[in-house]
Short mmCIF file of C-alpha atoms and ligand atoms in Angstrom, two decimals:
data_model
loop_
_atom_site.label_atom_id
_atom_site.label_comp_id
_atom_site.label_asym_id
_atom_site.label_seq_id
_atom_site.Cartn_x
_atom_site.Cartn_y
_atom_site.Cartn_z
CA UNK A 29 0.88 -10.19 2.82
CA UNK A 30 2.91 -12.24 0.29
CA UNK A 31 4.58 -10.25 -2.67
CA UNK A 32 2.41 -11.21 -5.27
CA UNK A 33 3.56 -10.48 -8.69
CA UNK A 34 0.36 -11.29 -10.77
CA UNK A 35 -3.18 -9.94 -10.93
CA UNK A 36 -4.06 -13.45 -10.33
CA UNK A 37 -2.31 -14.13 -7.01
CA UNK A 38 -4.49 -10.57 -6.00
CA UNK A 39 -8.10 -12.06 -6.83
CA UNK A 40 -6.96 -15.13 -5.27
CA UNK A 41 -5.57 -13.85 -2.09
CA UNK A 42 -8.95 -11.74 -1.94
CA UNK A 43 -10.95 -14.58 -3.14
CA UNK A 44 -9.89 -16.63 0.08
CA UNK A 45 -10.07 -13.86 2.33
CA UNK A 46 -13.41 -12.77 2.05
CA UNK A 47 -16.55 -14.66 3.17
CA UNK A 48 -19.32 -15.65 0.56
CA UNK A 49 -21.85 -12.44 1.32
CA UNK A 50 -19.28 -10.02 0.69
CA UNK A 51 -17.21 -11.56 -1.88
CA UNK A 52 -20.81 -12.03 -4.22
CA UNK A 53 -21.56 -8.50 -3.11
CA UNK A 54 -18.10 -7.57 -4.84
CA UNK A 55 -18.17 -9.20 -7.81
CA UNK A 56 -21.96 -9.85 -8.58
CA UNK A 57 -24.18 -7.40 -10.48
CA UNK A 58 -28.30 -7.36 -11.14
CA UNK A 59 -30.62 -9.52 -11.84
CA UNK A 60 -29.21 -11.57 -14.85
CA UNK A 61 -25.67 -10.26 -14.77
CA UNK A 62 -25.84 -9.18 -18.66
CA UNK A 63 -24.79 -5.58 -17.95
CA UNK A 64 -21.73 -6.79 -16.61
CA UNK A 65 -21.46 -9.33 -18.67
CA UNK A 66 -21.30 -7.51 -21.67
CA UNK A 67 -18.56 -5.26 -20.22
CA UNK A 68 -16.37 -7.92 -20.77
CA UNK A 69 -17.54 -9.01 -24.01
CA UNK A 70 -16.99 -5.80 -25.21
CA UNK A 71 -13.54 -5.29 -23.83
CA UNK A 72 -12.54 -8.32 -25.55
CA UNK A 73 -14.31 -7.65 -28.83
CA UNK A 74 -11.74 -4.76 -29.40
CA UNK A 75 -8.15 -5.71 -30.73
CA UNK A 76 -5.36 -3.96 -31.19
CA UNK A 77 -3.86 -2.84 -34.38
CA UNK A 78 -0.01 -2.92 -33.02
CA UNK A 79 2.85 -0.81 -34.89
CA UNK A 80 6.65 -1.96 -34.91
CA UNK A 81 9.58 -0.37 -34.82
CA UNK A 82 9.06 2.45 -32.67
CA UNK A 83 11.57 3.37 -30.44
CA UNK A 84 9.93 2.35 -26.98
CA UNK A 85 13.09 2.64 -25.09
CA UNK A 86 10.85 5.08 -22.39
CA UNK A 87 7.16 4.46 -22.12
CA UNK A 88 5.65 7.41 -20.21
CA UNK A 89 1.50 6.32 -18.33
CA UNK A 90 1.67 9.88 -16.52
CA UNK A 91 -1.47 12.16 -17.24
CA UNK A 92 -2.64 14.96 -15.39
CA UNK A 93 -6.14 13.85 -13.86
CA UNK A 94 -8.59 16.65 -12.78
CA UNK A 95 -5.25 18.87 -11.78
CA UNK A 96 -3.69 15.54 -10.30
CA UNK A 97 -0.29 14.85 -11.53
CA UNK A 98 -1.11 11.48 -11.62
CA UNK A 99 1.37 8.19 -12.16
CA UNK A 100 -1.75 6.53 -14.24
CA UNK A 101 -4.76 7.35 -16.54
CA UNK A 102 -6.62 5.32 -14.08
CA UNK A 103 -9.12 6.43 -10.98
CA UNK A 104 -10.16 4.35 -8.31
CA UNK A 105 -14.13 5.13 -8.45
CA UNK A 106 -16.52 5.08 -5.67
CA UNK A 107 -17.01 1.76 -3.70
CA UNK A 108 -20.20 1.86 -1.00
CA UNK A 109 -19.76 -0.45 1.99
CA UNK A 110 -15.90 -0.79 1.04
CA UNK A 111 -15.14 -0.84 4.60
CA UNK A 112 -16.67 -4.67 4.37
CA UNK A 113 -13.62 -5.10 2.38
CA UNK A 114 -11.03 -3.91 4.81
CA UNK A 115 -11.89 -2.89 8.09
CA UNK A 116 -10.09 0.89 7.11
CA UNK A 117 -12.56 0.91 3.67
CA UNK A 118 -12.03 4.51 2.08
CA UNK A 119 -8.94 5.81 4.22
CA UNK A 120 -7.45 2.61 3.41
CA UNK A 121 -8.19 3.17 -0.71
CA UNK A 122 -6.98 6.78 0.44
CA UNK A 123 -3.64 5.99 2.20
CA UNK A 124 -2.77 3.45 -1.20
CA UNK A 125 -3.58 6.08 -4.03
CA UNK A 126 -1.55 8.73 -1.99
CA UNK A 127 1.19 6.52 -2.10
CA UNK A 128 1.01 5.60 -5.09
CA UNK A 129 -0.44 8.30 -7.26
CA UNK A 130 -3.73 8.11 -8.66
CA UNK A 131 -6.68 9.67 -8.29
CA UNK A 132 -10.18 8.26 -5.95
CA UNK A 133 -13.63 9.13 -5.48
CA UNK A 134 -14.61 8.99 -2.20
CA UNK A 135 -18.54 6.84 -2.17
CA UNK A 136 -21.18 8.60 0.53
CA UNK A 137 -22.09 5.28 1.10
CA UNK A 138 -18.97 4.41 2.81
CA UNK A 139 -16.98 4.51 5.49
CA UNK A 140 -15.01 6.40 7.72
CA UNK A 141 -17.69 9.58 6.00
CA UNK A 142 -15.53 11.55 3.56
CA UNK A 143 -14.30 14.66 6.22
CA UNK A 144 -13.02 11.80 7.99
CA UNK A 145 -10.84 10.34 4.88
CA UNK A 146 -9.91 13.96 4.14
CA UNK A 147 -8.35 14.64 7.30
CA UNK A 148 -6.41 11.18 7.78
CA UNK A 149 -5.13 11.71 4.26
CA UNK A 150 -5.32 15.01 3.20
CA UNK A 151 -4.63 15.51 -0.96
CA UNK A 152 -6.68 15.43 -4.23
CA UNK A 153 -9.77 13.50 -3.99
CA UNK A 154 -13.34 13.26 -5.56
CA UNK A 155 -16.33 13.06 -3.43
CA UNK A 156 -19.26 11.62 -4.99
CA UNK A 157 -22.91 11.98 -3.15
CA UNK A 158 -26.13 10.29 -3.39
CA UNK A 159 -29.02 12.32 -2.48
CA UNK A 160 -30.74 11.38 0.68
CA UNK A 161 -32.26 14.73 1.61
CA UNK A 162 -33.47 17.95 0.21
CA UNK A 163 -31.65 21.05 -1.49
CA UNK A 164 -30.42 22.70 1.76
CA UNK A 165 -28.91 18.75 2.76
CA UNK A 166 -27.19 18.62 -0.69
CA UNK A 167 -25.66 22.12 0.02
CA UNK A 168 -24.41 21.52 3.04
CA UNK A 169 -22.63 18.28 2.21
CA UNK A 170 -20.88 20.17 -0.65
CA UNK A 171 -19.84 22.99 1.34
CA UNK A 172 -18.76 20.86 3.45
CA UNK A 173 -16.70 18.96 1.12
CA UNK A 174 -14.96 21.81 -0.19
CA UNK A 175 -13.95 22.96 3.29
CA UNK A 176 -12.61 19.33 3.75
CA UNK A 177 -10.17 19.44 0.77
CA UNK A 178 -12.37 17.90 -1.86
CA UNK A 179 -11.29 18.96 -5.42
CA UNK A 180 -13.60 17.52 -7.41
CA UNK A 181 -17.65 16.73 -6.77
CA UNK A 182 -19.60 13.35 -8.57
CA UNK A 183 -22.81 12.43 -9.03
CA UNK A 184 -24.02 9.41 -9.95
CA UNK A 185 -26.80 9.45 -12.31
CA UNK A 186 -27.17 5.65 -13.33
CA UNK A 187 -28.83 4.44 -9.57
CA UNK A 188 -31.74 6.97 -9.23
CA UNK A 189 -33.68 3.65 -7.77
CA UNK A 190 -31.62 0.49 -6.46
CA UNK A 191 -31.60 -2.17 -8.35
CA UNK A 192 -32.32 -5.87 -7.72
CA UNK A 193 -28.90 -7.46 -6.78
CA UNK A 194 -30.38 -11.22 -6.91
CA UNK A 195 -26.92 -12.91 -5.32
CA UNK A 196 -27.48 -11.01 -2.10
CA UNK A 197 -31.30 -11.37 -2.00
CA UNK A 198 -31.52 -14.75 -2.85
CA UNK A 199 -29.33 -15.04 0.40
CA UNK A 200 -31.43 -12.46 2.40
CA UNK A 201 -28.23 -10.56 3.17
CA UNK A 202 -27.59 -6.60 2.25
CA UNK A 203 -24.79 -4.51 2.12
CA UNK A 204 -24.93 -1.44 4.90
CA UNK A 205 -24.76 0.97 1.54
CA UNK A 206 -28.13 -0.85 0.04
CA UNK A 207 -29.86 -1.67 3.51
CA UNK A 208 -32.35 0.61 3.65
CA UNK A 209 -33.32 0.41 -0.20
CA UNK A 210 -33.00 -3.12 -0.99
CA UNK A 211 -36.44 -4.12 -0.91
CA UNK A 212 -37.84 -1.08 -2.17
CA UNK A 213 -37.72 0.57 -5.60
CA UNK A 214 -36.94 4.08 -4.00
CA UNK A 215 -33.02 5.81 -3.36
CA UNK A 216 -34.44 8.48 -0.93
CA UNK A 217 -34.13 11.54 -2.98
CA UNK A 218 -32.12 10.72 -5.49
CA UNK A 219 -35.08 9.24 -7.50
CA UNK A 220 -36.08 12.94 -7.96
CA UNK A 221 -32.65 13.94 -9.21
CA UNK A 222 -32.63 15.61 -12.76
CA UNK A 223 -30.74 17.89 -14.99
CA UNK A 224 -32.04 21.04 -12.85
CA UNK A 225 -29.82 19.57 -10.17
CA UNK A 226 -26.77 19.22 -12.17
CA UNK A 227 -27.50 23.22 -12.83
CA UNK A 228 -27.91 24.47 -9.08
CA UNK A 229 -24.64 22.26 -8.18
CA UNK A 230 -23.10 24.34 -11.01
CA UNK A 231 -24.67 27.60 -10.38
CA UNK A 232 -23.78 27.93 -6.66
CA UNK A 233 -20.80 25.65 -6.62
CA UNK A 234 -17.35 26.49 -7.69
CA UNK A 235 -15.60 22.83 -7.61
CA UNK A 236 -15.57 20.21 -10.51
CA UNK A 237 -18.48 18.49 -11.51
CA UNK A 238 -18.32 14.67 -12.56
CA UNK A 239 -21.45 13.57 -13.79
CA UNK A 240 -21.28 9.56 -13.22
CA UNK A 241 -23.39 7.26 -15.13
CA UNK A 242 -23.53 8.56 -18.62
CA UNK A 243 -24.34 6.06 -21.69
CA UNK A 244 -25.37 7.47 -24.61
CA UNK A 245 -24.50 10.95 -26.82
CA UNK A 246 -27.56 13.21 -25.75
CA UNK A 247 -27.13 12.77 -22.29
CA UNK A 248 -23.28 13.30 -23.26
CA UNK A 249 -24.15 16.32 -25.51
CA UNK A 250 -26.46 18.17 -22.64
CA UNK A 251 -23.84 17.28 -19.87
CA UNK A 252 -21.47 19.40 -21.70
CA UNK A 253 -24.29 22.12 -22.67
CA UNK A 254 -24.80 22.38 -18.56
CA UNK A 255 -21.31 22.94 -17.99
CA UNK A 256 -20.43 19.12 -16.56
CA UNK A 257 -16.46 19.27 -16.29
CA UNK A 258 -16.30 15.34 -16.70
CA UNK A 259 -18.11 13.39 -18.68
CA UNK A 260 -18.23 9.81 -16.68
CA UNK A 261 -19.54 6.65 -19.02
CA UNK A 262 -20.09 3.93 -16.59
CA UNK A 263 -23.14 1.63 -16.49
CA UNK A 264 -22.23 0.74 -12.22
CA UNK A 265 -20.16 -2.25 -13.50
CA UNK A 266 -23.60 -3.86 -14.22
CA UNK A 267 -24.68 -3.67 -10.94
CA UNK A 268 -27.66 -1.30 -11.62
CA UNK A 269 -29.82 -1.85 -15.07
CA UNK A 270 -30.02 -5.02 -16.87
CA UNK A 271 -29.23 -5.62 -20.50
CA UNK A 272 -26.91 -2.51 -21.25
CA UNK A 273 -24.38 -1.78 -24.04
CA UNK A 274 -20.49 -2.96 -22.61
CA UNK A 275 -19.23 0.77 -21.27
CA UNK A 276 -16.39 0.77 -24.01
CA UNK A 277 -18.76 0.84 -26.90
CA UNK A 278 -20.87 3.44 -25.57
CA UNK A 279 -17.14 5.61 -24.73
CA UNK A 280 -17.28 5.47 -28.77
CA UNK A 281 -20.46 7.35 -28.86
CA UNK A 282 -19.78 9.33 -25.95
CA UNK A 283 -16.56 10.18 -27.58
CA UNK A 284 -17.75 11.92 -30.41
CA UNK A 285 -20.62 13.45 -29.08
CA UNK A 286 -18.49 15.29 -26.61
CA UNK A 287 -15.99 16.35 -29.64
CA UNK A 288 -12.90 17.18 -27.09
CA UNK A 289 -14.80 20.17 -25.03
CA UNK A 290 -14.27 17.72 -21.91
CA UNK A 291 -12.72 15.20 -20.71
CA UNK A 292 -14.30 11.73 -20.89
CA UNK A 293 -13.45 8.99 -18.47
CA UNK A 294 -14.94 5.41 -18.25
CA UNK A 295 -15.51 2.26 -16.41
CA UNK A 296 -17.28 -1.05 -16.61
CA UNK A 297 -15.28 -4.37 -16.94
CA UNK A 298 -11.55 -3.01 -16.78
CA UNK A 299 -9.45 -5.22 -15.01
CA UNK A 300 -6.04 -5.49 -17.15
CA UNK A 301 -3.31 -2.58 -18.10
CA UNK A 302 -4.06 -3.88 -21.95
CA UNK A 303 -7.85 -3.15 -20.93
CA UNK A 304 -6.99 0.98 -20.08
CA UNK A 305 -4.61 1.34 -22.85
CA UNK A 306 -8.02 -0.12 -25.17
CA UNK A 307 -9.77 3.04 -23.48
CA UNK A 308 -7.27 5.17 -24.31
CA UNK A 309 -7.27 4.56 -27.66
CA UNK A 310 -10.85 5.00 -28.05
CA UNK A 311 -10.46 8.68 -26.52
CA UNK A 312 -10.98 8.27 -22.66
CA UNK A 313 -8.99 10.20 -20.17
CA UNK A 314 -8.76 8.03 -16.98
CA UNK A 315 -10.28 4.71 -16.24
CA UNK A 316 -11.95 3.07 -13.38
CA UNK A 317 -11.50 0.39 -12.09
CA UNK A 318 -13.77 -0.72 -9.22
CA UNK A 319 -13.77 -4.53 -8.94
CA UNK A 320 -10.19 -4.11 -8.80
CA UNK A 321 -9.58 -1.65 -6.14
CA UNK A 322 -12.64 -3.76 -3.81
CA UNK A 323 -10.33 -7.28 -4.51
CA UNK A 324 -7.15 -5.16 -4.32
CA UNK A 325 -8.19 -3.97 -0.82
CA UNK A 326 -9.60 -7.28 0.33
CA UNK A 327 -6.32 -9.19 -0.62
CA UNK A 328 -4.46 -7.11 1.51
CA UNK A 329 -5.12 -3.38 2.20
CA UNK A 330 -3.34 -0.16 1.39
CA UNK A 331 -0.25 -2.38 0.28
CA UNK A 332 -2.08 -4.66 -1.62
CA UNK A 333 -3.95 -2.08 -3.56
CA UNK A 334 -0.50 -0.20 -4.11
CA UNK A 335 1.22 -3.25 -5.54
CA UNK A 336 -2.01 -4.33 -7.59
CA UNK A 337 -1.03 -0.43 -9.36
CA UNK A 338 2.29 -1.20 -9.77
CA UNK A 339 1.32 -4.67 -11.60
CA UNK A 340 -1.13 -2.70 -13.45
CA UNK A 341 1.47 0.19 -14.49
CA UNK A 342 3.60 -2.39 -16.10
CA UNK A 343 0.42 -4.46 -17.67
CA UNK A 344 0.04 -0.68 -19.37
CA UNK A 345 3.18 0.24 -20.16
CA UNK A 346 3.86 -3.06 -21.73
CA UNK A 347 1.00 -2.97 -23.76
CA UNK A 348 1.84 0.68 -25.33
CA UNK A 349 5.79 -0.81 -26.03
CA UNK A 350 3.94 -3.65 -27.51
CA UNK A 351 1.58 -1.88 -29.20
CA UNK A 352 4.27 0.53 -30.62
CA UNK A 353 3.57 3.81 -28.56
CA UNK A 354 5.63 5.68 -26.14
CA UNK A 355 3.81 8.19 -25.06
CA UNK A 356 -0.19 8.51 -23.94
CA UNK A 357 -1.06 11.44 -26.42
CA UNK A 358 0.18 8.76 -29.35
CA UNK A 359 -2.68 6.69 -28.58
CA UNK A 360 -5.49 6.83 -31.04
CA UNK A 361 -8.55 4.73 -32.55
CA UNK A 362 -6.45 3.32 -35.14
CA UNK A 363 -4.87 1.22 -32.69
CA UNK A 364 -7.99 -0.52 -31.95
CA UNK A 365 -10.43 -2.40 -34.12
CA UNK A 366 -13.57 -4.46 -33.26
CA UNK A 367 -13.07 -7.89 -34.00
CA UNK A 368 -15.95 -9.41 -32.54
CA UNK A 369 -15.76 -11.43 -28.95
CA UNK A 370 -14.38 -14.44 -28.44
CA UNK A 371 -16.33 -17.48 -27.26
CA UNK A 372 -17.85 -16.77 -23.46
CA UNK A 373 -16.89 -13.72 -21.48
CA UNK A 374 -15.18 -14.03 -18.08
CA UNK A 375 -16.46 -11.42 -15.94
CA UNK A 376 -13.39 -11.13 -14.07
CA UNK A 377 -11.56 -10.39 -17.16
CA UNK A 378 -8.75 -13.22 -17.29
CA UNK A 379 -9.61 -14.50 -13.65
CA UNK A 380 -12.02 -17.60 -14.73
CA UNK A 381 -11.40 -19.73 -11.74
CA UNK A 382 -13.00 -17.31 -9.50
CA UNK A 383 -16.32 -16.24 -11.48
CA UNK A 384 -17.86 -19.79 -10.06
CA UNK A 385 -21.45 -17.87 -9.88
CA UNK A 386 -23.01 -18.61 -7.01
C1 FMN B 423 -18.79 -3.04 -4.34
C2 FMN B 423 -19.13 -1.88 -5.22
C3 FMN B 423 -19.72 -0.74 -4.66
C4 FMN B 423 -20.01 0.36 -5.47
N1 FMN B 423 -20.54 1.49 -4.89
C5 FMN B 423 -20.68 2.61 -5.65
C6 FMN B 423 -21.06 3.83 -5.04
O1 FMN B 423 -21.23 3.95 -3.84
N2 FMN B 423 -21.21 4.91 -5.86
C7 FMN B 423 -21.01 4.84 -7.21
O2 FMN B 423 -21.16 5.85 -7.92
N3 FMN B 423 -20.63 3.69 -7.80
C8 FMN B 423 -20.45 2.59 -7.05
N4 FMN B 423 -20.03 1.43 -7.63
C9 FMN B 423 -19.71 1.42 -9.07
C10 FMN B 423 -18.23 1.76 -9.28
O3 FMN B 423 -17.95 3.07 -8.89
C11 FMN B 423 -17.83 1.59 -10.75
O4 FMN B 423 -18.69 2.34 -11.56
C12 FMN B 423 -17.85 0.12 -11.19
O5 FMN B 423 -17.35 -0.71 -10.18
C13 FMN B 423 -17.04 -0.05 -12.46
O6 FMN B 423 -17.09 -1.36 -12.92
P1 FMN B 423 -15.97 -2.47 -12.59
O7 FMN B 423 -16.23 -2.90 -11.18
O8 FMN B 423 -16.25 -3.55 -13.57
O9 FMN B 423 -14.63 -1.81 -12.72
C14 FMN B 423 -19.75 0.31 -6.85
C15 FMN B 423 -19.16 -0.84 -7.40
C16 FMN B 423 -18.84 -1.91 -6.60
C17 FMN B 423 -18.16 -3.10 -7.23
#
């Protein structure tokens, strides 16, 4: 794999490496596309409010992240099927973030299966589950998960059902992770997942729970009421329903609903260090970023992905010198002001040669 020293090179190199099925699988979303859409729209629509002359001789990006000393505010979230990506798939996206420092949820609908990825590369992780079977199967899987090494447990809360991903239907082609579901409305049990879950995971658990999916402030308020350690805003990237707020306006809401009693993180539409540091601002803790850890792997694997952090370190750090700030806890909302979006959205986020819809 070439050095590359842009983002751009990365989508490219990923771009030609991938065949059509999986690259649409990637980077598409359902039915109309708004949801994701809109993620960039939004990202765009806030501006920053840079200071001057602050000394930003030493800009520090390191945060702690769910007891991770980690090197960004940034997690790599769950990506089913990622193994279509690179033939290694989650010990791959395990081997890069070791390496380089940053914190990953491990997808159930993945492979190698999370004990697997724990053993080959032992260290913090997140394991996030969808429910396929009853109580007793969800037990077992976390018990299992702490015995592997897990240190933090996810559920994701925004895909009770699967939802229609019209670039891989209208080709007839499926994912392994959506196979089963694809032409059906149902998610095994997940469909019957509900707040009563969240409260036996935290009754008979004792491991973090991230509760993925959230977009509004009641469902932010009663996460925090049932004892949710992290507070995940995410709408899937807009892969799951249609016509949804961008993710960094609902982190607003989110924000002050959850009045600092836990940590919030967010994804949806982050592709650029300027992107986080937006995030930031607006009172997130960490940041996803799943489009760019799937193109990340496909350009190259664990090295690509490593280098695509190392770009994206010094897209964030230059940001905060530019914006005026030094240090992470300096970041606040009045850095950032809505300014309304610019002309179309790119859902790629600066990468418009490669959203060529399908
Ligand atoms: C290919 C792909 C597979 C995904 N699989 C999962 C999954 O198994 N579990 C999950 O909670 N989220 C899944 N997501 C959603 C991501 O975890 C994350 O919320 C989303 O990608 C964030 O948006 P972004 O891609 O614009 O950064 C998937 C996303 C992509 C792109």
């Amino acid at each position: 794999m070439a050095k590359f020293i842009t983002l751009t090179e990365m989508v490219r190199q990923a771009r030609h490496n991938l065949d059509r099925n999986v690259w649409d699988y990637l980077v598409g979303s359902a039915e109309t596309e708004s949801s994701q859409k809109r993620n960039r729209y939004g990202l765009d629509a806030w501006v920053f409010r840079p200071r001057i002359l602050n000394d930003v001789s030493t800009v520090v990006a390191r945060t702690p992240v769910l007891g991770m000393a980690a090197r960004l505010p940034v997690i790599m979230p769950p990506l089913g099927s990622c193994q279509l990506f690179e033939p290694g798939g989650a010990t791959t996206v395990a081997r890069a973030c070791q390496d380089f420092g940053v914190m990953q949820i491990v997808s159930s609908a993945c492979l190698p299966d999370f004990e697997a990825v724990a053993r080959d590369v032992p260290g913090p992780k997140i394991y996030q589950l969808y429910l396929l079977g009853d109580q007793a199967w969800m037990d077992d899987i976390i018990h299992r998960a702490i015995a592997a090494g897990y240190t933090g447990f996810c559920l994701t809360a925004d895909t009770q059902v699967y939802s229609r991903r019209e670039r891989d239907l209208l080709k007839r082609w499926g994912p392994p992770s959506g196979r089963q579901t694809t032409h059906t409305t149902g998610f095994g049990t997940q469909a019957a997942m509900s707040w009563d879950t969240v409260a036996h995971v935290k009754e008979t658990f004792d491991i973090p729970l991230i509760l993925k999916g959230v977009s509004v402030a009641e469902d932010a308020r009663r996460c925090v009421e049932a004892g949710v350690d992290v507070v995940y805003v995410s709408n899937h990237g807009g892969r799951q329903l249609d016509h949804t707020r961008a993710c960094i306006d609902a982190l607003v809401e989110v924000v002050a609903a959850v009045e600092g009693r836990v940590p919030v993180w967010v994804d949806g539409g982050f592709q650029r260090g300027a992107d986080v540091v937006k995030a930031l601002c607006l009172g997130a803790s960490a940041v996803g970023m799943g489009r760019f850890e799937g193109l990340a792997l496909a350009a190259g694997g664990a090295p690509a992905l490593v280098r695509a952090l190392e770009i994206l370190e010094h897209e964030i750090t230059t940001a905060m010198a530019l914006a005026g700030i030094a240090r992470l806890e300096d970041l606040g909302p009045s850095l950032v002001e809505r300014a309304g979006a610019m002309g179309q959205a790119d859902v790629l986020g600066g990468f418009p040669l490669l959203d060529q819809g399908y």
